Amino acid sequence: MGRVDLPDLPDDLVCLQAAWYRAYDALAAPRPARTTALRRRLYALSVRLRWHPYWTRTAAVPAARAELRRQGRQLRTLEGAR
């Protein structure tokens, strides 16, 4: 099965995914502070990710979501290295 060619993911969408990972990591840490705020942040980011206008412009949604997760993890890792 061939690779699906995806349109470039918008930078703001990749940044949202990286922010989602950071919020998730903070909430998953042992004894996190401000759990309610972190849960609300995670929920708000989830909504923004789900309803981003990009998803109405691509037919390859499952492949695009997988690529978004990959790029979001990569960006989170790069930001953590700074």
Coordinates of C-alpha atoms in Angstrom, one line a residue:
M1 CA 0.0 0.0 0.0
G2 CA 1.4 3.4 -1.0
R3 CA 2.1 6.4 1.1
V4 CA -0.7 8.9 1.2
D5 CA 0.4 12.4 0.1
L6 CA -0.7 14.9 2.7
P7 CA -1.0 18.6 2.3
D8 CA 1.3 20.4 4.7
L9 CA 0.0 20.7 8.2
P10 CA -0.6 24.3 9.3
D11 CA 2.0 25.5 11.9
D12 CA -0.7 26.6 14.3
L13 CA -2.2 23.1 14.3
V14 CA 1.2 21.5 15.0
C15 CA 1.7 24.0 17.8
L16 CA -1.7 23.2 19.3
Q17 CA -0.8 19.5 19.3
A18 CA 2.5 20.2 21.0
A19 CA 0.7 22.3 23.6
W20 CA -1.7 19.4 24.1
Y21 CA 1.2 17.0 24.8
R22 CA 2.7 19.5 27.3
A23 CA -0.6 19.8 29.2
Y24 CA -1.1 16.1 29.1
D25 CA 2.5 15.5 30.4
A26 CA 2.0 18.1 33.2
L27 CA -1.3 16.4 34.2
A28 CA 0.3 12.9 34.1
A29 CA 3.2 14.0 36.4
P30 CA 3.2 12.6 39.9
R31 CA 1.1 14.9 42.2
P32 CA 0.6 17.7 39.7
A33 CA -0.3 21.1 40.9
R34 CA -3.5 22.9 39.6
T35 CA -5.1 19.7 38.2
T36 CA -8.4 21.5 37.5
A37 CA -6.7 24.1 35.4
L38 CA -4.7 21.5 33.6
R39 CA -7.8 19.4 32.8
R40 CA -9.5 22.5 31.5
R41 CA -6.5 23.4 29.4
L42 CA -6.4 19.9 28.0
Y43 CA -10.1 19.9 27.2
A44 CA -9.9 23.3 25.5
L45 CA -6.9 22.3 23.4
S46 CA -8.7 19.1 22.4
V47 CA -11.7 21.1 21.2
R48 CA -9.5 23.4 19.2
L49 CA -7.6 20.5 17.7
R50 CA -10.8 18.7 16.8
W51 CA -12.5 21.6 15.2
H52 CA -9.5 23.2 13.4
P53 CA -10.5 24.4 9.9
Y54 CA -7.8 22.2 8.4
W55 CA -9.9 19.1 8.9
T56 CA -12.5 20.3 6.5
R57 CA -9.9 20.7 3.7
T58 CA -8.3 17.2 3.8
A59 CA -9.7 13.9 2.7
A60 CA -6.9 11.9 4.4
V61 CA -8.0 12.6 7.9
P62 CA -6.7 9.4 9.6
A63 CA -3.2 9.7 8.0
A64 CA -3.2 13.5 8.7
R65 CA -4.0 12.9 12.4
A66 CA -1.2 10.4 12.7
E67 CA 1.2 12.8 11.1
L68 CA 0.0 15.6 13.3
R69 CA 0.7 13.5 16.4
R70 CA 4.2 12.7 15.1
Q71 CA 5.0 16.3 14.4
G72 CA 3.5 17.5 17.7
R73 CA 5.6 15.1 19.6
Q74 CA 8.7 16.2 17.6
L75 CA 8.0 19.9 18.3
R76 CA 7.4 19.1 22.0
T77 CA 10.7 17.3 22.2
L78 CA 12.5 20.2 20.4
E79 CA 11.0 22.8 22.7
G80 CA 12.0 20.7 25.8
A81 CA 15.6 20.6 24.6
R82 CA 15.9 24.4 24.7

